[in-house]
Amino acid sequence: CSDDFLEIYPETTSSEGNFYQSEKEFILLANGCYTPMRDYEKDTHWVLSELISDNTSFQFNTRTGEAVRGVIDQFIFTPANRAYSRFWDLSYDGITRCNKLLSEIERPEVVWSDDSIRNRTIGEVLFLRALYNFNLVRQFGDIPLVLEPITPQEAFNTKRSAEDVVYESIIADLRSAIMHFESATGALETGRANGDASAALLGKVYLTRKNYTEAETVLASLINEGTYSLVPNYSDVFNSPDTALSEIIFAIQYSENSTELSNRFIFYFAPWTSKGEVTGRPNINIISAGWNQPTVDMIEAFEPGDLRKDVSVKFWTGPDYDDVIRDIPYVGKYNAPVSAPDDRTGDNLPILRYSDVLLMYAEVLNELGRTDEAIPYVEQVRNRAGLTNALAGLSKPDLETLIAKERQVELCFENHRWYDLKRTEKAIDVMTAHGIRQNEEKSFLFNNAYEIAPYKLLSPIPAEQILVNELSQNPGY
Amino acid sequence: QNKKITFTEDAQLSIEEVLEVVKKQTDYNFIYRSDLFVGSPLVNIKKGTVKVGDLLNRCATLTDLQFKFDENGSIFLKKNPKNVQNKRVQQSVTGTVTDSGGLPLPGANIVEKGTTNGVTADFDGNFSMEVSNDDAILVVSYIGFATNEVPINGQTNLVITLTESAASLDEVVLIGYGTQRSKDLTGAISTIDQKKIQDLPVSSVDQQLVGQLPGVQIQQVSGAPGGGTSVKIRGSGSLGAGNEPLYVVDGMPYSSGLNQNLNPLVFINPNNIESITILKDASSTAIYGSRGANGVIMITTKKGKAGLTQINFTSSYGIQQVPSQGRPDLMNQRQFAEFQRDRIDIEVRQRENREPVNADYPEEYRDLDALVGKGTDWYDLILQAAPTQDYNFSLLKGTENSRMDFNLGYFKQDGVLRHTGVERISSKIGVELDLGEQFKIGASLQPTFINQDRANTNQNRSDVIGVSLWANPISKSHDENGNLVPYITTPQSPYHSTWSFANPLFELQESTRNSKTFQNLGIAYVEWDITPSLNVRSSFNTIFSASKFYAYVPSTVGGANRPPIEGTGSSANTRSDSFNWLTENTIKYENVFGKHRINGLLGYTAQKSKANSISINAGPFSNDLIRTINAAQAIGSWGESVNEWSMISYLGRVNYGFDDRYLLTATFRSDGSSRFGSENRFAFFPSIAGAWRVSEEEFFTENNFVNSMKLRVSYGKSGNNNIGNYSHLASVNAGAYIFGNNQVTASYLGISNPFLTWEESGQFDVGLDLELFNNRISLTLDYYNRKSNDMLLNDVIPTTSGFGTQTINQGSVSNKGFEIALGASIIQGDFNWDLNANMSINRNKILSLNDNTERILAGSNDGNPTHVSVVGKPIGQFYGFELEGVYTSEDLQDPSVINSNQVYVGNVKYKDVDGDGIVNDVLDYTIIGNPHPDFIFGFTNNFSYKSVDLGVIVNGQYGGQVMNGLRQTIDNLQGFFNVSEEWVDRYRSEEQPGDGIHSGIPTARPSWGHRVSSLWVEDASYLRIANLTLGYTLPTEIVEKSGFVKGLRLYGSVQNLAMFTNYSGGNPEGQAINQNNTLAPGFDMSSYPLPRTISIGTNITF
């Protein structure tokens, strides 16, 4: 009787001991693998992939002083910057959840109503693990590669693996995910990862690795499958109430229902001086907003007549930080009508879109020397944007340049720019030119703003992890 | 024979009369021959309480009687067989027995040592008796006085002086699960005479104990009404499980853990406390097993006594004010304007490449000569002189077979910070009934209601006290019409502006932070004396508590740089209840066999506690008219928590005494707790202690220097189970995600540790108790060495594991220390001077952490740690840059200084600890101070002359440092805030380099002059006159004439009269509420100031 008296389980959470009963629990765990990514996409990933690039900057604020994000825009990176630790920690949180699920799913006592559900669950988790690792390796280079649940003691012994090894694991995960999804055709659900998302991501991984042959195969089959198409109106890709768009291959799902489920993109991105005029919520204080402000470089990248410009970049006319009235640009893609009473918005964030696939495929073909074959795919994307001039006859280098610019304007503010610059080895040139323009234009920048150096292409490993785990730091920091 | 008899007044009674009283107050019956007492002397009784056994033994010494306790409550009286040889008379002696003031002690007992031969002194204190030889020793005793042994040495006329003994050796001391004669104690136990502290005008008993006890450090971390104190007994033995002692109220383990918002002890009306015992060494605390490692504070409330009716009314009223000491000195208007102009100059030069002109400054800063005086004193604005009042009525009554107590108290303390305060309505009723001769039942209820208005203080620079210190002194708090300005927009410039802010007084006035709690402590018990020496007791104790917290911030209250916006009010609501029950079943045995005195205890206890809490944060509210949740537009976040734990314990103790010379105590407790992982469910805590009363030995020659001497040694183990309720389980947490429009549960696993268990601490203690100079001085010395093992560490682990921290049992800490307590009756007579002094030295040292962690970083300032704990040093060292001053042009030429954008003339210069030429955050941090004092001390002087008495309590600490966290703001030259006046001496130019310590306004961005540095660390030594009380007790003659009043006392007192310290902040013991008190101690952050209270009071007994 004393044992019963002393055996107390928490009422507000379940505990692991009696958890793995049926497939239901594994579906819940798979759902849990999405949330760390949702959380970092909400407030951090755009800092490390968009704000850092030439696409965006921020609206100066005389009253908030220095900020975690402002230094990254100005190319001042320090290992102690909390943006890196948040991104790192959430990534490994997500990876740990994936690993835990994969290690438990083989329990024989669990009865699955349908093998499709089981395969879908495994596929989702492999896809997510690959995506977490892909983002990590693109930010930090060599990273600790964790593919199984590890104890804290084991974590102390897990050091950084070479980029190549990490990429091998990403490719293996995505290949395995595709196989599992092939046997999960009956279990589709909007918002969940699927085989096409895995294929699209695999194509992107191969492209990043400059393995054009493999990229061509996987992207071609995705395009030829015919499941996806561009929606006629570019603006419908964003702010659409329809959650199952033919163009979206994978998107992080948000909802206004609660603080946890929502993002607050517009409350970060609106000019802070606009108070409630942009957000439509005058009672929400946005004194720390004004982030991801499209730069002149970005705005000028749109060709005349590009229908995407007015969708992507909006302007608010009013007092700027110095009380001078200006047309202040801000990100227009995430501006669905807000119905929640506080700072919650439900715009989904596209991770993989069909136009991205088309442009990647065109890039692959061009790199393989099949420039003429590539051009129609670029045109497909441009035509939707109202740019109908024929491209036939472009040289390979010209098409390469055009695709790069096309990716910049088509996919702006969707966290591609920095990775594209690094992948195409244009980052140093582009950022140096950008830095010069920024320094000329803005008197309030930090003294050491935009000191561009090659080592800065890799983010610093977060300082705490260096201290705790004695990980090696990227050179230069 | 442990039953107590109470005498309400001094008396001289015949032995027969004494027995009558015993019969009345207890269930004993006496059987004796009617002529037994013919010719027996009278017994002198002083008013007070005495054990039956002691009383009867005293009677026995006057006669040649022997008392035999029978199993069914009867006591047989027998004449001793006469020992004829002993009666061989050789010498007659006469003498007088007096007290230390020379007044005769009529009825004092004089016995020839080793015989039954004795007499009592007559009305003038004179006696005359025959003794066996001229080497005989007289044992002279009188209740309430220390017994004196006087060798005759051939004298025939003696003057024998007895001294009043505060801690008489016959006194009975409360220990865990029982009582013990003070002289039989083997452990390190401190007690405090409640009478000495009862007049202190504070809300809880912990505040009354400040400075009173050796080895007990009580830090007043905040002056907020009803706020908690931090109590540490013999240092910090834990890193992760808290260092607060266990409180036990009337046998119920009550609470442990620091609650800085609401002190759990506020629920115990200090007027209703009868005695306080502090268990310090492991032999005393082991009986509380897994909760005893931080020491135990046992509190007993007042109870009715047989044959006594006492009605008592006390009241006091006081005014509290914040002393001017410790109010920070900030820049005045002109200094501030100059500072702001300098800041704008830098911006203008950098941005526009031109020299600034007067028009660049906001209008308010343009005319320096017009800026005279300090400007708005925002700190003063939010403070007030506040009343405190305390009324208390109590009734204690006992009859032949029932006893009861009743208490009703009202306490109200307004805060010196406006719109804060606490109110307490408390009561207690207790009854005890004798059922027949062997059974006794009793029950009590202690319902208490607390209503507390809080403000956010001790948190960060944005709290009301923080704002009031950095607020712009040129801005005005009231408009021309004298109305309070809700939001202060500071002078604005396109180049640089200070932060705007909500008027702190307006914020206090308009926001609500109210906590209401009802708590009842209920106790019911039954006792059965199976035989006079065997007693069984069962009790059932409960604590029920229900509380409600409501906070509302209306839309009119803005924040730093956040002007108020209509329709943004928000509320936070929490409703909690908890129920904690305990059943204790003990069996006790006590007996004396010749020279062997033995008592034993066995017990079984079970306890369970469950607490529920629901919280809802709602907002925005479209208007501030209706502030209940129904008027909110949305519920932002919500939650429910359920916390439950249970515990089963077996305990036992044996005390053995031989001939009152050799004493031995052994205890054990075995605790099974729901908090421990299934792998380690039961914990066993043994202890053993021995004592040797050296002065009882034959070889110990009688002298007037050392009257009594006892040597104590103990070793034992106790634990700390404060590890959270479900830490050993891997929880499956529920989050949410959405697919399309379907919201789903998103689960994830927490980290588990099935081996998680209690912390264990082993403590060795050696002590010496001395009574010196005719018992006028008592001295207690203790040395201890406590080693805590298997410490709970919130271990920082690589986040590649998926988690940032894990709670583990590893690491050890040692606390070694020395305590000294001195009591002295310095002057006796009409004029009396008593002194109690104590001093404690504790040395804390981390012996090991764990295999992976070299250091534990703690605290937070600007995202960086402020404290570090490393092996070989005390816990929680201050951690930051070492300030070297200001970069000079010579430094810039130094090749070892690598040029970075922070290296320029006039900028702050921190030490490059790792010598790599670059100063880096964290990597170049070093230990810059130690928060632990070298020693702490307290002394209490009590003077009295006839009816007038004066008490002075002084306490303090020497050594140890404090870090003023607000310096991140008020030493911050970025120009957003007002700063300390010392920055007038800042670097301004090569021509005006300042004092070489204070750097210039930063010209590089980002700037970092506001990092934690050695400048922030200050000496925390202080000496405080904690209390001064002057009282007048109406002489008995006058009182008696009134007919119904039995006693009347009037007093005036000043609490926190003065503090002497070099610390520039308000409170060297201040602690931020959001910083870990163990790992990040001594971090003072916008602390609620400690008030000085001047009060008057009366104490009337009917």
PDB file of C-alpha atoms in Angstrom, chain B residues 820-933:
ATOM      1  CA  ILE B 820      29.609  31.610  19.651  1.00  0.00           C
ATOM      2  CA  ALA B 821      26.733  32.660  21.839  1.00  0.00           C
ATOM      3  CA  LEU B 822      27.248  34.610  25.016  1.00  0.00           C
ATOM      4  CA  GLY B 823      24.718  35.510  27.665  1.00  0.00           C
ATOM      5  CA  ALA B 824      25.745  37.685  30.548  1.00  0.00           C
ATOM      6  CA  SER B 825      24.129  39.318  33.514  1.00  0.00           C
ATOM      7  CA  ILE B 826      26.580  42.153  33.685  1.00  0.00           C
ATOM      8  CA  ILE B 827      24.954  44.197  36.396  1.00  0.00           C
ATOM      9  CA  GLN B 828      22.329  42.907  38.765  1.00  0.00           C
ATOM     10  CA  GLY B 829      20.261  44.739  41.312  1.00  0.00           C
ATOM     11  CA  ASP B 830      17.901  47.634  41.011  1.00  0.00           C
ATOM     12  CA  PHE B 831      19.722  48.422  37.870  1.00  0.00           C
ATOM     13  CA  ASN B 832      20.060  45.417  35.586  1.00  0.00           C
ATOM     14  CA  TRP B 833      22.084  44.937  32.466  1.00  0.00           C
ATOM     15  CA  ASP B 834      21.826  41.753  30.479  1.00  0.00           C
ATOM     16  CA  LEU B 835      23.759  41.146  27.337  1.00  0.00           C
ATOM     17  CA  ASN B 836      23.233  38.494  24.711  1.00  0.00           C
ATOM     18  CA  ALA B 837      25.714  38.356  21.906  1.00  0.00           C
ATOM     19  CA  ASN B 838      26.368  35.976  19.097  1.00  0.00           C
ATOM     20  CA  MET B 839      28.746  35.673  16.233  1.00  0.00           C
ATOM     21  CA  SER B 840      28.938  33.153  13.429  1.00  0.00           C
ATOM     22  CA  ILE B 841      31.608  32.405  10.915  1.00  0.00           C
ATOM     23  CA  ASN B 842      30.772  30.214   7.986  1.00  0.00           C
ATOM     24  CA  ARG B 843      33.075  29.163   5.182  1.00  0.00           C
ATOM     25  CA  ASN B 844      31.407  27.820   2.119  1.00  0.00           C
ATOM     26  CA  LYS B 845      33.310  25.919  -0.530  1.00  0.00           C
ATOM     27  CA  ILE B 846      32.347  23.912  -3.562  1.00  0.00           C
ATOM     28  CA  LEU B 847      34.228  20.618  -3.408  1.00  0.00           C
ATOM     29  CA  SER B 848      33.106  19.250  -6.725  1.00  0.00           C
ATOM     30  CA  LEU B 849      30.582  19.891  -9.455  1.00  0.00           C
ATOM     31  CA  ASN B 850      30.335  17.200 -12.061  1.00  0.00           C
ATOM     32  CA  ASP B 851      32.449  15.583 -14.701  1.00  0.00           C
ATOM     33  CA  ASN B 852      31.311  17.851 -17.478  1.00  0.00           C
ATOM     34  CA  THR B 853      30.909  21.224 -15.874  1.00  0.00           C
ATOM     35  CA  GLU B 854      33.772  23.347 -14.750  1.00  0.00           C
ATOM     36  CA  ARG B 855      31.561  26.199 -13.733  1.00  0.00           C
ATOM     37  CA  ILE B 856      27.950  27.083 -13.264  1.00  0.00           C
ATOM     38  CA  LEU B 857      27.053  30.464 -14.632  1.00  0.00           C
ATOM     39  CA  ALA B 858      24.047  32.211 -13.193  1.00  0.00           C
ATOM     40  CA  GLY B 859      22.310  35.545 -13.138  1.00  0.00           C
ATOM     41  CA  SER B 860      21.550  37.661 -16.124  1.00  0.00           C
ATOM     42  CA  ASN B 861      22.494  41.111 -17.169  1.00  0.00           C
ATOM     43  CA  ASP B 862      22.115  42.240 -20.743  1.00  0.00           C
ATOM     44  CA  GLY B 863      22.065  38.558 -21.693  1.00  0.00           C
ATOM     45  CA  ASN B 864      25.325  37.810 -19.895  1.00  0.00           C
ATOM     46  CA  PRO B 865      25.889  35.998 -16.601  1.00  0.00           C
ATOM     47  CA  THR B 866      26.636  37.879 -13.385  1.00  0.00           C
ATOM     48  CA  HIS B 867      27.684  34.991 -11.137  1.00  0.00           C
ATOM     49  CA  VAL B 868      29.869  31.937 -11.375  1.00  0.00           C
ATOM     50  CA  SER B 869      30.257  28.882  -9.157  1.00  0.00           C
ATOM     51  CA  VAL B 870      33.499  26.980  -9.480  1.00  0.00           C
ATOM     52  CA  VAL B 871      35.201  24.219  -7.544  1.00  0.00           C
ATOM     53  CA  GLY B 872      37.340  25.493  -4.693  1.00  0.00           C
ATOM     54  CA  LYS B 873      35.391  28.724  -4.212  1.00  0.00           C
ATOM     55  CA  PRO B 874      32.197  29.613  -2.381  1.00  0.00           C
ATOM     56  CA  ILE B 875      28.922  29.342  -4.274  1.00  0.00           C
ATOM     57  CA  GLY B 876      27.868  32.265  -6.463  1.00  0.00           C
ATOM     58  CA  GLN B 877      30.924  34.478  -6.932  1.00  0.00           C
ATOM     59  CA  PHE B 878      30.373  37.747  -8.756  1.00  0.00           C
ATOM     60  CA  TYR B 879      31.483  37.442 -12.348  1.00  0.00           C
ATOM     61  CA  GLY B 880      32.227  40.153 -14.856  1.00  0.00           C
ATOM     62  CA  PHE B 881      34.847  42.458 -16.273  1.00  0.00           C
ATOM     63  CA  GLU B 882      37.529  43.900 -14.102  1.00  0.00           C
ATOM     64  CA  LEU B 883      37.431  47.625 -14.658  1.00  0.00           C
ATOM     65  CA  GLU B 884      40.853  49.081 -15.318  1.00  0.00           C
ATOM     66  CA  GLY B 885      39.650  52.589 -15.978  1.00  0.00           C
ATOM     67  CA  VAL B 886      39.743  54.493 -19.212  1.00  0.00           C
ATOM     68  CA  TYR B 887      41.818  53.992 -22.373  1.00  0.00           C
ATOM     69  CA  THR B 888      44.510  56.623 -22.690  1.00  0.00           C
ATOM     70  CA  SER B 889      46.612  57.593 -25.667  1.00  0.00           C
ATOM     71  CA  GLU B 890      49.469  55.552 -24.150  1.00  0.00           C
ATOM     72  CA  ASP B 891      47.278  52.472 -24.228  1.00  0.00           C
ATOM     73  CA  LEU B 892      46.650  52.993 -27.902  1.00  0.00           C
ATOM     74  CA  GLN B 893      50.354  52.884 -28.523  1.00  0.00           C
ATOM     75  CA  ASP B 894      50.736  49.687 -26.550  1.00  0.00           C
ATOM     76  CA  PRO B 895      51.333  46.896 -29.095  1.00  0.00           C
ATOM     77  CA  SER B 896      49.704  44.291 -26.848  1.00  0.00           C
ATOM     78  CA  VAL B 897      46.348  46.074 -27.157  1.00  0.00           C
ATOM     79  CA  ILE B 898      44.761  44.975 -30.402  1.00  0.00           C
ATOM     80  CA  ASN B 899      42.961  47.812 -32.070  1.00  0.00           C
ATOM     81  CA  SER B 900      39.245  47.215 -32.215  1.00  0.00           C
ATOM     82  CA  ASN B 901      36.413  49.658 -32.489  1.00  0.00           C
ATOM     83  CA  GLN B 902      36.079  49.598 -28.691  1.00  0.00           C
ATOM     84  CA  VAL B 903      39.641  50.771 -28.198  1.00  0.00           C
ATOM     85  CA  TYR B 904      39.757  54.549 -28.274  1.00  0.00           C
ATOM     86  CA  VAL B 905      40.774  57.243 -25.851  1.00  0.00           C
ATOM     87  CA  GLY B 906      38.118  57.859 -23.225  1.00  0.00           C
ATOM     88  CA  ASN B 907      36.330  54.558 -23.643  1.00  0.00           C
ATOM     89  CA  VAL B 908      35.937  52.120 -20.791  1.00  0.00           C
ATOM     90  CA  LYS B 909      38.893  49.796 -20.345  1.00  0.00           C
ATOM     91  CA  TYR B 910      38.205  46.304 -19.099  1.00  0.00           C
ATOM     92  CA  LYS B 911      40.947  43.869 -18.233  1.00  0.00           C
ATOM     93  CA  ASP B 912      41.958  41.475 -20.979  1.00  0.00           C
ATOM     94  CA  VAL B 913      42.001  38.453 -18.700  1.00  0.00           C
ATOM     95  CA  ASP B 914      43.011  35.820 -21.247  1.00  0.00           C
ATOM     96  CA  GLY B 915      45.675  38.127 -22.618  1.00  0.00           C
ATOM     97  CA  ASP B 916      44.772  37.672 -26.273  1.00  0.00           C
ATOM     98  CA  GLY B 917      44.734  41.420 -26.847  1.00  0.00           C
ATOM     99  CA  ILE B 918      40.966  41.594 -27.355  1.00  0.00           C
ATOM    100  CA  VAL B 919      38.429  42.111 -24.606  1.00  0.00           C
ATOM    101  CA  ASN B 920      35.538  39.725 -25.120  1.00  0.00           C
ATOM    102  CA  ASP B 921      32.262  39.227 -23.292  1.00  0.00           C
ATOM    103  CA  VAL B 922      32.255  36.169 -21.017  1.00  0.00           C
ATOM    104  CA  LEU B 923      35.697  34.995 -22.197  1.00  0.00           C
ATOM    105  CA  ASP B 924      37.368  37.856 -20.328  1.00  0.00           C
ATOM    106  CA  TYR B 925      35.060  37.764 -17.334  1.00  0.00           C
ATOM    107  CA  THR B 926      36.655  36.916 -14.047  1.00  0.00           C
ATOM    108  CA  ILE B 927      35.662  36.615 -10.417  1.00  0.00           C
ATOM    109  CA  ILE B 928      35.173  40.143  -9.147  1.00  0.00           C
ATOM    110  CA  GLY B 929      33.707  39.622  -5.716  1.00  0.00           C
ATOM    111  CA  ASN B 930      32.285  37.335  -3.079  1.00  0.00           C
ATOM    112  CA  PRO B 931      28.785  37.767  -1.662  1.00  0.00           C
ATOM    113  CA  HIS B 932      29.422  35.671   1.456  1.00  0.00           C
ATOM    114  CA  PRO B 933      30.222  37.605   4.652  1.00  0.00           C
TER     115      PRO B 933
END
